[in-house]
Short mmCIF file of C-alpha atoms in Angstrom, two decimals:
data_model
loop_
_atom_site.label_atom_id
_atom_site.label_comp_id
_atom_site.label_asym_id
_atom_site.label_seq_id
_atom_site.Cartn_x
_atom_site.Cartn_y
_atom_site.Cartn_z
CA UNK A 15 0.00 0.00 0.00
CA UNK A 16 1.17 3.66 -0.67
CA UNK A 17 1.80 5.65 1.64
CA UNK A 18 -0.74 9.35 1.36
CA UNK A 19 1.62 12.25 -0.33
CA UNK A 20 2.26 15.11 2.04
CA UNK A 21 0.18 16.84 -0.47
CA UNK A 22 -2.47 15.30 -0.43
CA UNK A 23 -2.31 15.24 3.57
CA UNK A 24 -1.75 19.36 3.66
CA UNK A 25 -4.86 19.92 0.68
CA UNK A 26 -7.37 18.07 3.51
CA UNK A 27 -5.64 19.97 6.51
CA UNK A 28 -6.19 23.23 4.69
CA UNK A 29 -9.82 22.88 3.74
CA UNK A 30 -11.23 23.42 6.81
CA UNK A 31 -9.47 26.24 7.72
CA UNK A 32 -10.61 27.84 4.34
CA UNK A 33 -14.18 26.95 5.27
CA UNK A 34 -13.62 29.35 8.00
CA UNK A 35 -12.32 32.08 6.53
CA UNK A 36 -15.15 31.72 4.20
CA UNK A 37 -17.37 31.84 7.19
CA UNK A 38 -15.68 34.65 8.72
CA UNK A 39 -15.91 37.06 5.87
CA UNK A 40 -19.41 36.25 5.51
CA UNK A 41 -19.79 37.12 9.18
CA UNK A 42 -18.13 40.15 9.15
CA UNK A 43 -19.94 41.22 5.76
CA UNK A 44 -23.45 40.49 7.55
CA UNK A 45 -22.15 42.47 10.71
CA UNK A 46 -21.41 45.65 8.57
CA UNK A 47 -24.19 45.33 6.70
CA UNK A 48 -26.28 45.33 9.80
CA UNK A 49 -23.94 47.92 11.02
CA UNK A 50 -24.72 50.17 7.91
CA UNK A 51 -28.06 49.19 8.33
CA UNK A 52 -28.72 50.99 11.68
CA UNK A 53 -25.91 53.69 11.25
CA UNK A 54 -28.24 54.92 7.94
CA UNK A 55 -31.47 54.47 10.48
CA UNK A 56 -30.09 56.94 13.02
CA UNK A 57 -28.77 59.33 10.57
CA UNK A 58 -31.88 59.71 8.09
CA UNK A 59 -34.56 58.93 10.79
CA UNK A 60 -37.95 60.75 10.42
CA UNK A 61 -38.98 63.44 12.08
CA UNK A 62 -40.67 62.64 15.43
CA UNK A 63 -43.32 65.39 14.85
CA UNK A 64 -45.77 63.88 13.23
CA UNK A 65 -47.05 66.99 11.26
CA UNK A 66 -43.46 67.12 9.80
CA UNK A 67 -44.27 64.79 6.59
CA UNK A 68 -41.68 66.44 4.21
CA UNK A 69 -38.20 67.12 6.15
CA UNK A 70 -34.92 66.33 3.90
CA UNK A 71 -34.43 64.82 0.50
CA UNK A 72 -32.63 62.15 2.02
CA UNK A 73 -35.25 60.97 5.04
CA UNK A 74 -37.78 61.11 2.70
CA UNK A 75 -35.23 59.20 0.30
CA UNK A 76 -35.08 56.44 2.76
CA UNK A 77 -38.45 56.67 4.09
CA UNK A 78 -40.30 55.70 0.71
CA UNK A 79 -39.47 52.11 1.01
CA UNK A 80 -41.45 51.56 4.58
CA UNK A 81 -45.04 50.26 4.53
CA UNK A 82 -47.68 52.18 4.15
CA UNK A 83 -49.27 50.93 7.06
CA UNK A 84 -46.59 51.82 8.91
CA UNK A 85 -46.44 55.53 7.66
CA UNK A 86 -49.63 56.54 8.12
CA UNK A 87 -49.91 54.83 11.64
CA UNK A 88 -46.92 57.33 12.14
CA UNK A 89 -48.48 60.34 11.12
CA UNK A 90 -51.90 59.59 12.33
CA UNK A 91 -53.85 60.87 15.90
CA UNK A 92 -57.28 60.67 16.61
CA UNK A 93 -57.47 64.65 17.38
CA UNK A 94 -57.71 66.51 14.36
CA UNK A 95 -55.72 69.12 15.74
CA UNK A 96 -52.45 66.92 16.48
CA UNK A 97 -52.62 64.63 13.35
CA UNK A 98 -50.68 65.16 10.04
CA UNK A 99 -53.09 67.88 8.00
CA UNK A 100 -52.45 65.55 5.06
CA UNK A 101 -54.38 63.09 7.13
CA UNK A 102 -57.19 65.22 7.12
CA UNK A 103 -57.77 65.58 3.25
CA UNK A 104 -59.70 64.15 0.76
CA UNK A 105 -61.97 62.11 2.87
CA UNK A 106 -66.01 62.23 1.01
CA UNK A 107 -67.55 62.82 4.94
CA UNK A 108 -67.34 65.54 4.89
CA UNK A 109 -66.98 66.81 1.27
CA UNK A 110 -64.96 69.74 1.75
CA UNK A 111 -65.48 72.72 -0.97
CA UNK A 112 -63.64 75.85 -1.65
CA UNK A 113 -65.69 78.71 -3.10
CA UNK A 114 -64.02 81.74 -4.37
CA UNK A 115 -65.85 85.50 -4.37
CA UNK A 116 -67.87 86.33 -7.05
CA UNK A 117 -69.29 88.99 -8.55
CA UNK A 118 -73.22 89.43 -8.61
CA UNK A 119 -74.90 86.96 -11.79
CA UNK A 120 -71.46 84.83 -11.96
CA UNK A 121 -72.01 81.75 -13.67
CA UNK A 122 -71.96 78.97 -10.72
CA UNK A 123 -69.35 76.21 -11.75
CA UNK A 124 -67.43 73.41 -10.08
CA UNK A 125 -64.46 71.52 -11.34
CA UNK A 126 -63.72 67.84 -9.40
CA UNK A 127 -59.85 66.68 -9.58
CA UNK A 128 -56.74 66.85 -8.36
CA UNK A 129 -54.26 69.62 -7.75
CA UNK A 130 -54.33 70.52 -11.72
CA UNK A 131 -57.34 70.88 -11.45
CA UNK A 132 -57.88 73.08 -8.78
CA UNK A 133 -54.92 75.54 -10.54
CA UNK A 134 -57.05 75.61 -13.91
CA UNK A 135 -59.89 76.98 -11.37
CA UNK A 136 -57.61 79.39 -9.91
CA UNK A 137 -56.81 80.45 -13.07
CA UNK A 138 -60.27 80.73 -14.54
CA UNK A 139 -61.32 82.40 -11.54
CA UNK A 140 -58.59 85.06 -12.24
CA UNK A 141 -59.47 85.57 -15.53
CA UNK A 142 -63.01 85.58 -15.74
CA UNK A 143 -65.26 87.26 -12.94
CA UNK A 144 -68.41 86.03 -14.45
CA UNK A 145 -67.58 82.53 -13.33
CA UNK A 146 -68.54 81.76 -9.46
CA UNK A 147 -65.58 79.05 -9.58
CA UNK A 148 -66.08 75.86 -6.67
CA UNK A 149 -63.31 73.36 -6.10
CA UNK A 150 -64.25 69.79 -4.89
CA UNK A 151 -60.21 68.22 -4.59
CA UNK A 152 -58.90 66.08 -2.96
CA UNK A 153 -54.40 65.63 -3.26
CA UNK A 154 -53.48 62.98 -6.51
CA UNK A 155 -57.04 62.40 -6.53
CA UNK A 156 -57.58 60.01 -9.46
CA UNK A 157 -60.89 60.41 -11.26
CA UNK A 158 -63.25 57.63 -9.18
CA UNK A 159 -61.99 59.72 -6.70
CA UNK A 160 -63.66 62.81 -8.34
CA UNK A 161 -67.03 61.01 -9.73
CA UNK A 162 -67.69 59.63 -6.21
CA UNK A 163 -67.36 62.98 -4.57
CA UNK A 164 -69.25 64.85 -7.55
CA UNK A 165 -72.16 62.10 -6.26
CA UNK A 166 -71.67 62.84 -3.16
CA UNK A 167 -71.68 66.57 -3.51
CA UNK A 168 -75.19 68.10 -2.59
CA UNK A 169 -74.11 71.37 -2.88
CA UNK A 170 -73.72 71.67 -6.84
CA UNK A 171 -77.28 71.71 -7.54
CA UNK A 172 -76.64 75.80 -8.66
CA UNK A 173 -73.84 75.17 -10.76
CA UNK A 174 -74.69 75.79 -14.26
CA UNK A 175 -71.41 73.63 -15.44
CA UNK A 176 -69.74 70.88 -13.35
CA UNK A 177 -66.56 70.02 -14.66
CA UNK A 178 -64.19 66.55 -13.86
CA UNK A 179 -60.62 66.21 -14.21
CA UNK A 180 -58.39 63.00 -15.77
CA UNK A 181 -55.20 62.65 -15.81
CA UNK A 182 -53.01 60.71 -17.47
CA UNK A 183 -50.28 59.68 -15.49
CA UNK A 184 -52.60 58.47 -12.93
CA UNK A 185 -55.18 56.91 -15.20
CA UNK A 186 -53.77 53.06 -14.19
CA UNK A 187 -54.78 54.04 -10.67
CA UNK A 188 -58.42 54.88 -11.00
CA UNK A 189 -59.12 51.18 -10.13
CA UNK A 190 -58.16 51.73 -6.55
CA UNK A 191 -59.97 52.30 -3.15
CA UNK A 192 -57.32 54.39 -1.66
CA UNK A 193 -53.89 56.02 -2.61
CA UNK A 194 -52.42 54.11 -0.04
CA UNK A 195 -52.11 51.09 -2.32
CA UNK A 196 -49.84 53.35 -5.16
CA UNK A 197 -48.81 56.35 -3.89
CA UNK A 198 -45.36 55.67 -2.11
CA UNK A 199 -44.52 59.36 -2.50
CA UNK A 200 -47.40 60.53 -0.33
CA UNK A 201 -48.71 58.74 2.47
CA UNK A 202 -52.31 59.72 1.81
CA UNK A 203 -55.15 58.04 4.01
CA UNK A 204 -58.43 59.07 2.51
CA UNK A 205 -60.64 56.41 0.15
CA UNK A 206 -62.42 55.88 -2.86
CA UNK A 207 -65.23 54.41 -4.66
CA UNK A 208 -64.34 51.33 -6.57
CA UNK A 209 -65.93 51.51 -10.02
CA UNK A 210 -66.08 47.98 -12.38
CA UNK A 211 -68.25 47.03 -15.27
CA UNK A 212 -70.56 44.39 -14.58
CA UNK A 213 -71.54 41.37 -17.25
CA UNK A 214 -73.91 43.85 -18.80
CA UNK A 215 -71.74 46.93 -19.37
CA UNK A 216 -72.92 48.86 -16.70
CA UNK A 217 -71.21 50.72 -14.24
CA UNK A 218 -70.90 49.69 -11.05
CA UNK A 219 -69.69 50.71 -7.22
CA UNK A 220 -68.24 49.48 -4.28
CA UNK A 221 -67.97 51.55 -1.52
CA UNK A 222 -64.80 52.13 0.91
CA UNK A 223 -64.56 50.54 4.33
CA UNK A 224 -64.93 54.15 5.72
CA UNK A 225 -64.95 57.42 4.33
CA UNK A 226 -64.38 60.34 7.18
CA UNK A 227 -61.17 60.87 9.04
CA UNK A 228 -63.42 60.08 12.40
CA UNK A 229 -64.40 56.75 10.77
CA UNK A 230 -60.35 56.04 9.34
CA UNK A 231 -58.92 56.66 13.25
CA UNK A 232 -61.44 54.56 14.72
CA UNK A 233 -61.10 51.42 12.12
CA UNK A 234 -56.86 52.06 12.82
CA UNK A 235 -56.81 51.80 16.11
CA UNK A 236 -59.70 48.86 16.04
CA UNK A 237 -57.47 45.40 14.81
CA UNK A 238 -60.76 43.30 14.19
CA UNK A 239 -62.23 46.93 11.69
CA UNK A 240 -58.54 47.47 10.47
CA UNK A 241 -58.48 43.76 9.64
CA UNK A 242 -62.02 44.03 7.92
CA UNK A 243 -61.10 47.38 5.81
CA UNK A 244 -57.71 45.47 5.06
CA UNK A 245 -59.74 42.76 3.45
CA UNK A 246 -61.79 44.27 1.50
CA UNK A 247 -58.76 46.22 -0.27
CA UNK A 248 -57.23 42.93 -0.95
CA UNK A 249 -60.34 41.89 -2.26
CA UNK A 250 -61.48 44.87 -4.35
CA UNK A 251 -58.04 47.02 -5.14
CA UNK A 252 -55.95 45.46 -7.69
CA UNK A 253 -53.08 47.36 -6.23
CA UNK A 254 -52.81 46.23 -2.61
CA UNK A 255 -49.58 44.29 -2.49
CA UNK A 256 -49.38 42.75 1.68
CA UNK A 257 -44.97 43.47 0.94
CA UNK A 258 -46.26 47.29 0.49
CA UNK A 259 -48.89 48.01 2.98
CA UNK A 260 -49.08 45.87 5.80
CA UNK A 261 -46.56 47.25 9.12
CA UNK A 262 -43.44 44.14 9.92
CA UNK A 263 -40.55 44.94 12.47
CA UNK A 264 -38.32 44.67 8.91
CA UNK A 265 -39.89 48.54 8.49
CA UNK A 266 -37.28 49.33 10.47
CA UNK A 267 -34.88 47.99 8.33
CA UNK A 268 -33.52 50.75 5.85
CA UNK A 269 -31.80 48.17 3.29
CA UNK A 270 -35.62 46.26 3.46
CA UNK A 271 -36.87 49.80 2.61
CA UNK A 272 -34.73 50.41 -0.01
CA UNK A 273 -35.19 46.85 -1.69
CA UNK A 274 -39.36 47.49 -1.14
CA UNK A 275 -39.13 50.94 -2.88
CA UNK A 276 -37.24 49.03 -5.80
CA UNK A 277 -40.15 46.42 -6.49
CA UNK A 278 -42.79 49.23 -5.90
CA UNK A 279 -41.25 51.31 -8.61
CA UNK A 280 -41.10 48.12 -11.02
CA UNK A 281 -44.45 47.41 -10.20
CA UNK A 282 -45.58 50.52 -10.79
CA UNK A 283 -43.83 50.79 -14.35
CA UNK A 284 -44.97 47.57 -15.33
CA UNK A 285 -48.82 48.46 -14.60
CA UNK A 286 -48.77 51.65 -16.21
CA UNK A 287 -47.56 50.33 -19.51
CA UNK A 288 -50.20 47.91 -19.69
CA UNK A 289 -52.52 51.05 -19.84
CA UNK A 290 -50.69 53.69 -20.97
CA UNK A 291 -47.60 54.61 -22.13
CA UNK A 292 -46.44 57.60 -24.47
CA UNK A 293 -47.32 55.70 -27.50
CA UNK A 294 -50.47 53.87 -27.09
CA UNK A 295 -52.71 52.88 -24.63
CA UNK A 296 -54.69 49.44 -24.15
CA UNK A 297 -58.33 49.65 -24.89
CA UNK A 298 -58.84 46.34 -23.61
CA UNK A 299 -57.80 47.50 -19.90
CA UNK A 300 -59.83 47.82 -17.06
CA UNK A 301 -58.74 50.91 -16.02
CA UNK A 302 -59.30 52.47 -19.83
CA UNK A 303 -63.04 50.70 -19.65
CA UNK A 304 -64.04 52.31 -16.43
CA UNK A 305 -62.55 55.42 -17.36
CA UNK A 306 -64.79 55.68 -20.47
CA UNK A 307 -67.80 54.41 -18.19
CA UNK A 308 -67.08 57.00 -15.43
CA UNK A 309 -67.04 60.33 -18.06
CA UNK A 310 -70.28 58.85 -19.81
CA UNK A 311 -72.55 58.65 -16.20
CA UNK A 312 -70.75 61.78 -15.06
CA UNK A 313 -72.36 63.37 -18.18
CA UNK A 314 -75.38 62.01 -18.10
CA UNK A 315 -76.21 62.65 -14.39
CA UNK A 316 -74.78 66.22 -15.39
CA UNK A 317 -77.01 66.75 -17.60
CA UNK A 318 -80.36 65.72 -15.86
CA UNK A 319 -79.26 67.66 -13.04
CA UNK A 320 -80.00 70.45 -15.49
CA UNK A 321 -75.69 71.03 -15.97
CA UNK A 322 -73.32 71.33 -18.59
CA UNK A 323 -70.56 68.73 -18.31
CA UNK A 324 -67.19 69.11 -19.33
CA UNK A 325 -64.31 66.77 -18.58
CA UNK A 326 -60.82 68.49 -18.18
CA UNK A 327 -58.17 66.09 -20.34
CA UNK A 328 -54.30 66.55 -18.10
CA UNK A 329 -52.14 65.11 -20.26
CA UNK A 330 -48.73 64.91 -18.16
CA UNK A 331 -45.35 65.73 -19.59
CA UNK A 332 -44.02 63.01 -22.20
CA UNK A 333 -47.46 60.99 -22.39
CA UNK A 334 -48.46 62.88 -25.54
CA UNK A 335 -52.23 63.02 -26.39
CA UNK A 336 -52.93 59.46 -25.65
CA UNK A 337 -55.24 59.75 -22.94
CA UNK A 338 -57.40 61.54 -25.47
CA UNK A 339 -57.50 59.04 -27.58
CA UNK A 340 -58.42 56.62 -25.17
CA UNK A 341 -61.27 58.74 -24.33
CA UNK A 342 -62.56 59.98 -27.56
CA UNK A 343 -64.72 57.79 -28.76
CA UNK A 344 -66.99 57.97 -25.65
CA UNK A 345 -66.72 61.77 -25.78
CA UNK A 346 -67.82 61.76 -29.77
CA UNK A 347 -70.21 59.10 -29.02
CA UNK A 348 -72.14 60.86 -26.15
CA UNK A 349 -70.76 65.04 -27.43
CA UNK A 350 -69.20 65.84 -24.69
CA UNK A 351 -67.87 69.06 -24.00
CA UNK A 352 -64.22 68.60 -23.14
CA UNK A 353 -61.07 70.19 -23.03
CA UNK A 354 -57.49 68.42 -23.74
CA UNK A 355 -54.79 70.21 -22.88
CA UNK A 356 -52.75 69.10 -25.58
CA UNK A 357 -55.22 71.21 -27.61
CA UNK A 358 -53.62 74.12 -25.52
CA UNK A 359 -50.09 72.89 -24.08
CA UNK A 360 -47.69 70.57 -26.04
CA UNK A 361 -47.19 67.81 -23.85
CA UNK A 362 -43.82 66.49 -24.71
CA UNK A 363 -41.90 70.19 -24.02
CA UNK A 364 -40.50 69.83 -20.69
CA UNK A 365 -40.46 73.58 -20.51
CA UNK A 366 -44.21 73.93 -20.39
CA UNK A 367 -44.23 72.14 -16.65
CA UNK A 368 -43.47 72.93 -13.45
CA UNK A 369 -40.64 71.01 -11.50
CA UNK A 370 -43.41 69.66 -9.51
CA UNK A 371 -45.42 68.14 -12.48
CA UNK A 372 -48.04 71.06 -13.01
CA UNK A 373 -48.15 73.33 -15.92
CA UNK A 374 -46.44 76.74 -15.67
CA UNK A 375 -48.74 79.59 -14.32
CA UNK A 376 -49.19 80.86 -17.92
CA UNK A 377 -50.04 77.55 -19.45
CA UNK A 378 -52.96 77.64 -16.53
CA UNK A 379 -53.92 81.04 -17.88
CA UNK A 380 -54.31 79.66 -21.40
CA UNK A 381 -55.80 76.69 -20.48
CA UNK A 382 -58.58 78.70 -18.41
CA UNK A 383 -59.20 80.92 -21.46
CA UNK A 384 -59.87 78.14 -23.48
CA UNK A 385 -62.20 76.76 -21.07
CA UNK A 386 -63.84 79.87 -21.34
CA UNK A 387 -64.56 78.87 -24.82
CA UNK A 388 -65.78 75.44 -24.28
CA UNK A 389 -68.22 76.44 -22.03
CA UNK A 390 -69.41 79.60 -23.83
CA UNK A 391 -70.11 77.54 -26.78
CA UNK A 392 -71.81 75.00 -25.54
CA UNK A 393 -73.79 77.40 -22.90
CA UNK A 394 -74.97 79.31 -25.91
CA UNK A 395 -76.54 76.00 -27.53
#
């Protein structure tokens, strides 16, 4: 028999040793990781005031990534007067309106949307004193957001012209019950109607678990309600993702934050260009289907309320005219009085935006004159 080489015998001492080291660097990587981990916890941690929702770029940088359920638990206290005001928007109980001074005879009107909206009021308001301009907004409100307040709102019955806003870059979203299911940039609490189509074309609701700020703190701090409302987004929002909304201890985990805000922001991509993208959009989506539903009833309860509807087209910077054609064939079918804004703004000249998404204050003026004309020439009819 041969005797084993010394090589052979110093190859098998040496492999366990090398198992080791392996071990050890792995070790040491996880230890600085988790020491990273904390170090970037401490030095970009949130602001303990909860009415501070927008401190540094870099806290809010970091922050994006925890669950919603988390965030708005952070922000959120029963007293209206110690919560986070963003808490307190948008909620349908009550509908909140803004109504600016008018001059004697104005022409009652109110637009429903989002903050674009409310800017083409301001602007209309400015430039026309025979319009009594109302505002029913609530912050990114998508347009089921809008319809079910415009519903709800029993204080329109003067307006002469009632006016809803859609927007393109959050047209994916209008299949939601609440913005806490998409919007990662805002924490926003308020709820929605859920519209679908039902076997026969028609247009159909479901109502949010609760729709008042009262209601929201009391279903929070209930488990067995907050478990209820939880199901039924699960059940009826197509965006509720559990890895997005619901609290964990790994919230407190900035490189879990950072890894969440990654697949949000892929999810998010990937859902909007099955709806719409700069070149086309998908006529065969639900959100394009209930969006065409929506402006059709909105219309037609407009106009046996005795009202002139108009539906105010935001096409967002670099989505071209394509929400317009996704809409057009409803608002040719039924005449609807409309206004695109590609009509009045190019949409793919950066120049003609605001930093913060909005049009310039002189693209607002324009837009308001030509809804001036809309509604002058379909007033005279």
């Amino acid at each position: 028999m041969h005797p084993h080489s010394s090589s052979t015998s110093s190859s098998e001492a040496d492999a366990p040793r090398e198992r080791r080291r392996r071990w050890a660097t792995l070790l040491w990587a996880l230890l600085w990781l988790i020491v990273l981990d904390v170090g970037a916890s401490l030095a970009f941690a949130f602001p303990a005031d909860v009415k501070n929702v927008n401190p540094g770029k870099l806290q809010l940088f970091f922050d994006y990534g925890r669950s919603m359920e988390a965030r708005v638990r952070r922000m959120t206290r029963a007293d209206p007067n110690q919560t986070a005001p963003i808490t307190l928007a948008g909620w349908y109980s009550p509908l909140k309106a803004v109504e600016r001074p008018a001059q004697p005879g104005a022409v009652p009107i109110t637009v429903y949307g989002m903050s674009h909206a409310v800017r083409l009021a301001d602007a209309l308001h400015s430039e026309f004193p025979n319009y009594a301009v109302r505002t029913v907004a609530g912050p990114g409100a998508t347009t089921n957001w809008s319809f079910g307040a415009f519903r709800r709102d029993t204080g329109n019955r003067a307006s002469k012209v009632v006016v809803l806003a859609i927007m393109s870059s959050t047209l994916p979203e209008i299949t939601s019950m609440t913005p806490m299911t998409w919007n990662v940039s805002f924490p926003l609490a308020y709820t929605q109607d859920r519209y679908f189509i039902d076997g026969a074309g028609k247009l159909q609701v479901v109502t949010p678990p609760y729709e008042s700020f009262a209601d929201y703190t009391a279903t929070l701090n209930d488990p067995q309600k907050w478990a209820a409302a939880v199901a039924k987004f699960q059940r009826y929002d197509p965006f509720y993702d559990p890895l997005m909304f619901r609290a964990t201890p790994l919230d407190h985990s900035t490189l879990v934050r950072l890894a969440r805000r990654a697949w949000i922001n892929k999810r998010d991509r990937e859902t909007a260009s099955d709806v719409l993208t700069a070149k086309s959009f998908n006529p065969d989506s639900e959100a394009v289907k209930v969006a065409n539903a929506i402006i059709a009833e909105f219309a037609a309860t407009a106009r046996r309320n005795g009202q002139l509807p108009v539906i105010y087209i935001v096409n967002n910077y670099g989505y071209g005219n394509q929400l317009f054609r996704a809409l057009r064939m409803t608002i040719q079918r039924d005449r609807i009085p409309y206004l695109s804004s590609d009509t009045v703004v190019d949409p793919n000249n950066p120049a003609n935006y605001l930093p913060d998404t909005h049009f310039t204050d002189e693209n607002d003026r324009r837009l308001a004159q030509a809804l001036d004309r809309v509604i002058a020439d379909n007033l005279a009819r």
